[in-house]
Coordinates of N, CA and C and ligand atoms in Angstrom, one line a residue:
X1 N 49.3 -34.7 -41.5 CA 48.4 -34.7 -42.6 C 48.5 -36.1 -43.3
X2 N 47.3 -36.5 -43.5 CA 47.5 -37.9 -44.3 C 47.5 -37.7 -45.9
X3 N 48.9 -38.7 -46.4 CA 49.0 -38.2 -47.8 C 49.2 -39.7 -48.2
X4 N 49.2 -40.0 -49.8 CA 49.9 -41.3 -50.3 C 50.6 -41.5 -50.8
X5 N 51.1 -42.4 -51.1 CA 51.9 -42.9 -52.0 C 51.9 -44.1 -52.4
X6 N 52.8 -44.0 -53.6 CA 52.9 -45.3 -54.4 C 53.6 -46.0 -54.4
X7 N 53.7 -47.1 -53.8 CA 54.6 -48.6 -54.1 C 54.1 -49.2 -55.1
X8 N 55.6 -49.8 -55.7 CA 55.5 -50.6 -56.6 C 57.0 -52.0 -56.2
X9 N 56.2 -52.8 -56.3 CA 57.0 -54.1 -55.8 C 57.6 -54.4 -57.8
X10 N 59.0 -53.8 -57.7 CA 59.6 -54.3 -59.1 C 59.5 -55.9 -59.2
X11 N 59.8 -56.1 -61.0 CA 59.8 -57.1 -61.1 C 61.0 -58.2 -60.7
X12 N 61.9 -57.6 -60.1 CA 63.2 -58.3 -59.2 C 63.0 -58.8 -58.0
X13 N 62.2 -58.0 -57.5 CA 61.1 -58.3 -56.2 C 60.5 -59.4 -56.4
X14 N 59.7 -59.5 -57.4 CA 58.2 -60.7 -57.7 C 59.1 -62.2 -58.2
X15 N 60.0 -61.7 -58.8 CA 61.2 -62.3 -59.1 C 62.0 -63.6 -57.4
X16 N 62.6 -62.7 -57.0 CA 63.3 -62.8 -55.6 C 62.4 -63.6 -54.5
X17 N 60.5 -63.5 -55.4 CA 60.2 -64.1 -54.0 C 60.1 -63.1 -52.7
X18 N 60.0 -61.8 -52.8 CA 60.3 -60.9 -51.7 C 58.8 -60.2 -51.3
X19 N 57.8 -60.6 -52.2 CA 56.8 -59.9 -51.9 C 56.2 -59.7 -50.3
X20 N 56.4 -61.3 -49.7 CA 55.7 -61.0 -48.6 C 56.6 -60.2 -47.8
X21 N 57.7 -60.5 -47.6 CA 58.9 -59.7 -47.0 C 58.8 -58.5 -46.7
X22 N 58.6 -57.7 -48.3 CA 58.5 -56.3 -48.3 C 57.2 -56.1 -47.8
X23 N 56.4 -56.0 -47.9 CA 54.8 -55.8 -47.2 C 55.3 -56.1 -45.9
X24 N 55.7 -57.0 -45.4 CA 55.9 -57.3 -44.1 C 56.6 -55.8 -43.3
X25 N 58.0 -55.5 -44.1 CA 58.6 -54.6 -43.6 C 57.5 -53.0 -43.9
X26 N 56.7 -53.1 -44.6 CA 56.0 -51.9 -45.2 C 55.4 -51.7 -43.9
X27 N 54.7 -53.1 -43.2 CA 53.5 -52.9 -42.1 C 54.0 -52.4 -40.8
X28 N 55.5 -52.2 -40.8 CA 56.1 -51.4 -39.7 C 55.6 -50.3 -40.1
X29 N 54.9 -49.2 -40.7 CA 54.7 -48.0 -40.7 C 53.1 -47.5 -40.2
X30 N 52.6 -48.8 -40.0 CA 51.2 -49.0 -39.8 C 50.3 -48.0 -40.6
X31 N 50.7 -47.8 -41.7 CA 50.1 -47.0 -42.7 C 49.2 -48.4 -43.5
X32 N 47.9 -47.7 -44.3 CA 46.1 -48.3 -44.4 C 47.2 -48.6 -45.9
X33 N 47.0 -49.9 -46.8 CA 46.9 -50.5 -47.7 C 45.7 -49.7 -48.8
X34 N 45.3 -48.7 -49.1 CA 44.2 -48.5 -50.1 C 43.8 -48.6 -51.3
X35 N 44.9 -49.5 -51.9 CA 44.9 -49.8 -53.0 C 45.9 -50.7 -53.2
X36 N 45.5 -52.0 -54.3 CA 46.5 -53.1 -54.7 C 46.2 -53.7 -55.5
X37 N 47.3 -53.9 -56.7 CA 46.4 -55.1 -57.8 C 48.0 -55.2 -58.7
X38 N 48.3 -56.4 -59.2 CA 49.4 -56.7 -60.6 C 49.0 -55.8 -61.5
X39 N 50.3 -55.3 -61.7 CA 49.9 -54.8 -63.4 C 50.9 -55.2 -64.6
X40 N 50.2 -55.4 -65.8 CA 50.9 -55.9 -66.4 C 51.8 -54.2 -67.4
X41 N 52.7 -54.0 -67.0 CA 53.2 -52.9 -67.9 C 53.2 -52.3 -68.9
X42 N 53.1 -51.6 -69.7 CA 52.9 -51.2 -71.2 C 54.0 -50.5 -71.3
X43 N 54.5 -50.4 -72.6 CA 55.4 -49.4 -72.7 C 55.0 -47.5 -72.6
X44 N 53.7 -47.5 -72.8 CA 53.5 -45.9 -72.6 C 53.7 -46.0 -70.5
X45 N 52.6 -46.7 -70.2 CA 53.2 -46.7 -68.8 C 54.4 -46.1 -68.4
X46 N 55.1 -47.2 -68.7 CA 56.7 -47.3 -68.4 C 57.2 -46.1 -68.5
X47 N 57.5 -45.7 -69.5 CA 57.7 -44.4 -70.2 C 57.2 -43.4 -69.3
X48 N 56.1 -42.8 -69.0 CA 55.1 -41.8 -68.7 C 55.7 -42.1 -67.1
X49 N 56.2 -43.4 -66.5 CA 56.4 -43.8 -64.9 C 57.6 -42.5 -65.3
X50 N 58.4 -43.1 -65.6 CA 59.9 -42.9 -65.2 C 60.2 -41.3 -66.5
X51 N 59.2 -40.5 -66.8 CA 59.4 -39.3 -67.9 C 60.4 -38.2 -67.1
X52 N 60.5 -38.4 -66.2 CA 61.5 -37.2 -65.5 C 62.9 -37.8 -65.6
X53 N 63.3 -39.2 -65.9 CA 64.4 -39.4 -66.6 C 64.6 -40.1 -68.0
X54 N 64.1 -39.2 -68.8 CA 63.7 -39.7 -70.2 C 65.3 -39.1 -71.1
X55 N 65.9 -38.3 -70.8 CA 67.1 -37.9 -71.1 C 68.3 -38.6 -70.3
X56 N 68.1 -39.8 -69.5 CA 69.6 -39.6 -68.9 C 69.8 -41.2 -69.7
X57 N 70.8 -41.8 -69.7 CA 71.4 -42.8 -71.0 C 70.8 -43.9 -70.6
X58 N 70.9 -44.1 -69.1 CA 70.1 -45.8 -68.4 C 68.7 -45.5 -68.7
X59 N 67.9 -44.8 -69.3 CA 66.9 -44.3 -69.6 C 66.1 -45.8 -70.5
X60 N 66.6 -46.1 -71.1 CA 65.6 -47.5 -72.4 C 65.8 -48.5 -71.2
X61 N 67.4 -49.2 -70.4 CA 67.5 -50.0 -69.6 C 66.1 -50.3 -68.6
X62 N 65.9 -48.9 -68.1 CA 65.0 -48.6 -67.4 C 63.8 -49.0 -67.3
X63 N 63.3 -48.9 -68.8 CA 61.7 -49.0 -69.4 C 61.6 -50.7 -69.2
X64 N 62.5 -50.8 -69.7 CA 62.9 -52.8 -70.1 C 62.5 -53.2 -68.6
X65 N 63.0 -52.8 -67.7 CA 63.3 -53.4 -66.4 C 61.8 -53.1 -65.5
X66 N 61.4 -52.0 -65.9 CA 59.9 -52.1 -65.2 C 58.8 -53.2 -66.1
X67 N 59.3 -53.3 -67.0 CA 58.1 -53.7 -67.6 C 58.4 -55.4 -67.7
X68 N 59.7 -55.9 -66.7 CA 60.3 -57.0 -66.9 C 60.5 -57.4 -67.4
X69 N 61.2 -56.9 -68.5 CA 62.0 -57.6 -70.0 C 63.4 -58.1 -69.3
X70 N 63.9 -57.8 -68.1 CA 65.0 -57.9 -68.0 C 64.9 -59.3 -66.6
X71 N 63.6 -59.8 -66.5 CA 63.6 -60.6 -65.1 C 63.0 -61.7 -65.6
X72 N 61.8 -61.5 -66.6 CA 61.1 -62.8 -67.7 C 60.1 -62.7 -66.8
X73 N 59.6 -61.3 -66.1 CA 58.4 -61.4 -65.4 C 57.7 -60.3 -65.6
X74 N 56.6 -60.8 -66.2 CA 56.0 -59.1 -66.9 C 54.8 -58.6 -66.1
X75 N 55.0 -58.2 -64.9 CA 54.3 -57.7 -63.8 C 55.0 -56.9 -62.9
X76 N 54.1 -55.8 -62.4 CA 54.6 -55.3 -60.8 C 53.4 -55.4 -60.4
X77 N 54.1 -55.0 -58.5 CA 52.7 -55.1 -57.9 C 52.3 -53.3 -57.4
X78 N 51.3 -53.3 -57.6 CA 51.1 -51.5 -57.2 C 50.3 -51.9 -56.2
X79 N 51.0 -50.8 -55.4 CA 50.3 -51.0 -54.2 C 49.7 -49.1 -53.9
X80 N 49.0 -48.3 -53.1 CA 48.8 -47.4 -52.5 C 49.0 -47.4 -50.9
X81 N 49.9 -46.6 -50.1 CA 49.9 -46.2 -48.9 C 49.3 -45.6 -48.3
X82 N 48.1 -45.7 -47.6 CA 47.6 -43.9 -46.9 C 48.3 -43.8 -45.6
X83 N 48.4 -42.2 -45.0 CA 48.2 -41.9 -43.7 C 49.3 -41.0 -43.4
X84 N 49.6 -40.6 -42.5 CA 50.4 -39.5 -42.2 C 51.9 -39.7 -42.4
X85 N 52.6 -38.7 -43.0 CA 53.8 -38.8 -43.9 C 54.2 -39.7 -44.1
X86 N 53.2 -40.7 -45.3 CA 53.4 -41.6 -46.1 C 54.4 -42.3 -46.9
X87 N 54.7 -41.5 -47.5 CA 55.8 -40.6 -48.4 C 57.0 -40.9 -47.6
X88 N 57.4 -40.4 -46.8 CA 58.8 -40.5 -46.1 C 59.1 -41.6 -44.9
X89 N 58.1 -42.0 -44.4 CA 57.9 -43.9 -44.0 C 58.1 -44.5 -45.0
X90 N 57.7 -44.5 -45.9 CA 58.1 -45.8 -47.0 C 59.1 -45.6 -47.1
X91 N 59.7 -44.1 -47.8 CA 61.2 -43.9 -48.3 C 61.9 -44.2 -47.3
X92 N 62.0 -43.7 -46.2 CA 62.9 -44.4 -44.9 C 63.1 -46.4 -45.1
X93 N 62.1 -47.2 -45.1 CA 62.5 -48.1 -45.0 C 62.4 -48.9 -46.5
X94 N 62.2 -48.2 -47.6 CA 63.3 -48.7 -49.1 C 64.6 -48.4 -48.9
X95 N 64.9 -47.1 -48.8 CA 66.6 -46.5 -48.6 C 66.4 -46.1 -49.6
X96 N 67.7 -45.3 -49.8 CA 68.7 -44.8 -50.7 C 68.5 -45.5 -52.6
X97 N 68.5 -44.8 -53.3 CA 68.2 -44.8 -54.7 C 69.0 -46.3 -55.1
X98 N 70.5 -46.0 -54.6 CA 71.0 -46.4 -55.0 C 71.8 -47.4 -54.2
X99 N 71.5 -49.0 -54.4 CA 71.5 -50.0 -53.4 C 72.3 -50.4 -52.5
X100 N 73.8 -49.6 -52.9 CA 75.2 -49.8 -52.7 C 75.2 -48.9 -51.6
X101 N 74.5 -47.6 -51.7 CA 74.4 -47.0 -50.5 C 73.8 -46.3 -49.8
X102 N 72.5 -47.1 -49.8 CA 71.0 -47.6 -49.4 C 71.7 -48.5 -47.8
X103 N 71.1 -47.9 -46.3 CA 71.5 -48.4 -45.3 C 71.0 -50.0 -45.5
X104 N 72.3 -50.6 -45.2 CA 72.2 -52.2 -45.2 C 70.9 -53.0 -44.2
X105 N 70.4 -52.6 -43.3 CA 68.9 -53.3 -43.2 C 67.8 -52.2 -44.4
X106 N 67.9 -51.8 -45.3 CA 66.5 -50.9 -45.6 C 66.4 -51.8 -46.8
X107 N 65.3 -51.8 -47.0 CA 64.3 -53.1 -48.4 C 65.9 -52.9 -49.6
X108 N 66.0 -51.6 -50.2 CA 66.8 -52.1 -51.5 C 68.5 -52.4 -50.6
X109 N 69.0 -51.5 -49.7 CA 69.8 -52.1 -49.1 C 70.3 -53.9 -48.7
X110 N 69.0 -53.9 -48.6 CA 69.2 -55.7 -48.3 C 68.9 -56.7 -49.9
X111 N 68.0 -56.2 -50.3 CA 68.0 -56.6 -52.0 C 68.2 -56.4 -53.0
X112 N 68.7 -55.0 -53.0 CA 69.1 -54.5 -54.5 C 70.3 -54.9 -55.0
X113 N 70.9 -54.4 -56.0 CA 72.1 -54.7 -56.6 C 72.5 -53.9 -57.6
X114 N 73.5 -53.9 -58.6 CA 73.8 -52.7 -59.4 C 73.8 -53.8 -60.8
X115 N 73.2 -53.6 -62.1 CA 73.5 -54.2 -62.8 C 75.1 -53.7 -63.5
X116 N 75.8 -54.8 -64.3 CA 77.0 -54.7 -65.1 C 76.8 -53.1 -66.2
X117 N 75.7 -53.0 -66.3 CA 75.3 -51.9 -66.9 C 75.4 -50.5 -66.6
X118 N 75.2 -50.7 -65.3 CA 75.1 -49.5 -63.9 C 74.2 -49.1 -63.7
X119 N 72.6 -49.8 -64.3 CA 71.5 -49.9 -63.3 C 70.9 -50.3 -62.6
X120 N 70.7 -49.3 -61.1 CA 70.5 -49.8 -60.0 C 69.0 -51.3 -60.3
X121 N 68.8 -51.9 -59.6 CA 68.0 -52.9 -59.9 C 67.5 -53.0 -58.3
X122 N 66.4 -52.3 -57.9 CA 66.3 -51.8 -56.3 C 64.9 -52.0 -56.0
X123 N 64.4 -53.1 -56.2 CA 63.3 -54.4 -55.8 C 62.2 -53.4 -55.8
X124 N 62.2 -52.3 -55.1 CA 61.1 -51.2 -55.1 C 60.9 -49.9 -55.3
X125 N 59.3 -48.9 -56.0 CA 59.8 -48.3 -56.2 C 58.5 -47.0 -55.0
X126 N 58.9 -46.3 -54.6 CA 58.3 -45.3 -53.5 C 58.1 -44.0 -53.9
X127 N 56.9 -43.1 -54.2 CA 56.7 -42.0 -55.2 C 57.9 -41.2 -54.0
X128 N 58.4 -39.8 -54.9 CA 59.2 -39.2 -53.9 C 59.0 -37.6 -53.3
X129 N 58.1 -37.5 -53.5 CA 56.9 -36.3 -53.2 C 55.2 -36.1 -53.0
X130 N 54.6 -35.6 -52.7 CA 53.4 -35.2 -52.7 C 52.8 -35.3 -54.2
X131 N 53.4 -34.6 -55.4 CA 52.8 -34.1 -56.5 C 52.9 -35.0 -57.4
X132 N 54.1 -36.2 -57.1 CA 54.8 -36.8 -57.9 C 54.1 -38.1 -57.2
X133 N 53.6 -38.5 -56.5 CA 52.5 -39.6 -55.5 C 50.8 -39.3 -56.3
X134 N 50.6 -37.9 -56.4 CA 49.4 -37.8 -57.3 C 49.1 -38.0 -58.6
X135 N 50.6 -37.6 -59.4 CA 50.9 -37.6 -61.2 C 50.6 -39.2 -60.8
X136 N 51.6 -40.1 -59.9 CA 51.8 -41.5 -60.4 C 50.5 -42.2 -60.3
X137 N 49.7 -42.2 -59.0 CA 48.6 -42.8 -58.5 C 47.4 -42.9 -59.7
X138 N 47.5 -41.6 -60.0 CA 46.3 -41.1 -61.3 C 46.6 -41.7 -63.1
X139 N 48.4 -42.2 -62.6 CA 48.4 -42.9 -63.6 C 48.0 -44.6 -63.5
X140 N 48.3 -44.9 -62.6 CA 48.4 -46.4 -62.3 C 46.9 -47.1 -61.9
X141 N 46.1 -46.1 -61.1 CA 45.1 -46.4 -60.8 C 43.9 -45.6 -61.7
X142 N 42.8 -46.1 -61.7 CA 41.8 -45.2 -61.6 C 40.8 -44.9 -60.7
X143 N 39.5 -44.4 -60.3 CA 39.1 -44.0 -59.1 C 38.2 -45.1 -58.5
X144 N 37.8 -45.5 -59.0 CA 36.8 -46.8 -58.4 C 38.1 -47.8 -57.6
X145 N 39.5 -48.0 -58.5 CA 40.3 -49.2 -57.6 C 41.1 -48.6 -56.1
X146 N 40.8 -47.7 -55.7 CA 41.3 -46.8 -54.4 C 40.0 -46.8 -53.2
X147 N 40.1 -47.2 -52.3 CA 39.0 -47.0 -51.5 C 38.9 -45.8 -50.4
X148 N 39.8 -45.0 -50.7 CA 39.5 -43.7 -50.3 C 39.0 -42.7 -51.4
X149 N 38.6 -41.8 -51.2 CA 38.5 -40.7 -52.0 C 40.0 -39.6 -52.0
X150 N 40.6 -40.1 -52.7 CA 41.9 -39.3 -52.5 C 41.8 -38.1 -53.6
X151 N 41.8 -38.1 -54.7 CA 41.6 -36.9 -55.3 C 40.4 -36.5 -56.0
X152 N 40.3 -34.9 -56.5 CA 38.6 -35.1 -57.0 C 38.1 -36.0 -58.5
X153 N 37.2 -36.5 -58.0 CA 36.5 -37.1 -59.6 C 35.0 -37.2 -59.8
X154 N 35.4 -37.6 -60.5 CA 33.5 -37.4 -61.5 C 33.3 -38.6 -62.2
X155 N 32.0 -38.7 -62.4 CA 31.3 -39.9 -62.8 C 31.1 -39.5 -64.2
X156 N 31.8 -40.3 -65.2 CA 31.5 -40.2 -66.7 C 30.9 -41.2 -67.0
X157 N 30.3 -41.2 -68.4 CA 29.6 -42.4 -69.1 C 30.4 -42.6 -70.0
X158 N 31.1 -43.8 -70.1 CA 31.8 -44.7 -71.0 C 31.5 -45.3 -72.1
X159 N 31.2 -44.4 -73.4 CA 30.7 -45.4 -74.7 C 31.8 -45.9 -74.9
X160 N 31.3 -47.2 -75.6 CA 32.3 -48.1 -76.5 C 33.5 -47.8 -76.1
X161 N 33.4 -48.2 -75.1 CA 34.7 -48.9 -74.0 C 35.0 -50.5 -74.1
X162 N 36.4 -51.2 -75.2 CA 36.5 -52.5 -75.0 C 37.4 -52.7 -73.8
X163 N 36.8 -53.9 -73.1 CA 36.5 -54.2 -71.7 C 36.6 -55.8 -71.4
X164 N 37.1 -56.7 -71.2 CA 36.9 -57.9 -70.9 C 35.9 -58.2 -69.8
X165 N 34.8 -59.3 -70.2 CA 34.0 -59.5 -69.4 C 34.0 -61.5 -68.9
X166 N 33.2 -61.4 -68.0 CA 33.8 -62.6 -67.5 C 32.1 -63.3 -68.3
X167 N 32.2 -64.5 -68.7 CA 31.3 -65.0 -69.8 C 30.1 -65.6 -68.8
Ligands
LIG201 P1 63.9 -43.3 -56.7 O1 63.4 -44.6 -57.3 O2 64.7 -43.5 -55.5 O3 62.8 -42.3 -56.6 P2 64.7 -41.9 -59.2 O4 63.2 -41.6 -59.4 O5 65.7 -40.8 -59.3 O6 64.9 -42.7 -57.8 O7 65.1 -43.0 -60.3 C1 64.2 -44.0 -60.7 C2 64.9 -45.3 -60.9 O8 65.9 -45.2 -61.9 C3 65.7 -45.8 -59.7 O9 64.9 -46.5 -58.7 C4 66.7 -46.7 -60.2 C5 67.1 -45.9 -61.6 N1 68.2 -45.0 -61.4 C6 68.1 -43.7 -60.9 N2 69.3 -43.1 -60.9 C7 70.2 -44.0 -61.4 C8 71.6 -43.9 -61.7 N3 72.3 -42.8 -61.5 N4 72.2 -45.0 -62.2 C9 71.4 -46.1 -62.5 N5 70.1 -46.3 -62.3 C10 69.5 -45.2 -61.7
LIG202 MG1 61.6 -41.4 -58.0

């Protein structure tokens, strides 16, 4: 069954210079690209990404580090995966959470590192379920920037929506 998922190229990644690398290694899965664009982080983002570990202490480290307070680069790259077990292709070749022992060819295996702090700092990040690929996607994206129809939506009308337009 074809499902997605979310990559996100951290800012140690964009940092490292690893972008093309990691896409490179991604395209071993020959899973469809259906979504991609920089984002610049917000703190509710951040927050709202990483809420299932809002209680553990590397928790604030955390927020800082996605939103690249901690690299002096205030972007990731979001990417979407489609196609059949999406989800566990990508996680196979990120690795392990934690970089140290994350198999030595897998993306954070080969790039990650542990900060002096003891947060992992692991170039990428890969949704780790089905439910938890739809909470994230729906956060990151909205439905026009996806070129599949992946979940259901509806056409609203937008009053007084500020919007940057191009002059
Ligand atoms: P994953 O990113 O593999 O899905 P996660 O969702 O449990 O892992 O954690 C999100 C991020 O938080 C992870 O990529 C790095 C950091 N992290 C998780 N557990 C950690 C720990 N025990 N010590 C330090 N950083 C940790
Ligand atoms: Mg996770």
């Amino acid at each position: 069954m074809s499902q997605a998922a979310l990559i996100l190229i951290k800012p140690d990644g964009l940092k490292k210079s690893l972008t093309g690398n990691i896409l490179t290694r991604l395209s071993e899965t020959k899973l469809e690209i259906v979504a991609a664009k920089m984002v610049r982080v917000s703190d509710e983002l951040a927050i709202e990404h990483y809420c299932h570990l809002k209680d553990k202490v590397f928790f604030p480290e955390l927020v800082k580090y996605i939103k690249g307070e901690l690299h002096d680069r205030r972007k990731v790259m979001a990417l979407i995966y489609w196609g059949t077990d999406a989800i566990q292709k990508c996680r196979d070749l990120a690795g392990a959470t934690n970089p140290e022992t994350a198999e030595s060819t897998s993306i954070r295996g080969s790039y990650g590192r542990i900060l002096t702090s003891g947060l992992y700092e692991n170039v990428i990040h890969v949704s780790s379920n089905e439910s938890e690929a739809q909470r994230e996607i729906k956060l990151w994206f909205c439905p026009e920037e996806i070129i599949v129809d992946l979940y259901a939506n509806h056409e609203i009308i937008a009053k007084e929506v500020k919007k940057m337009a191009w002059l």
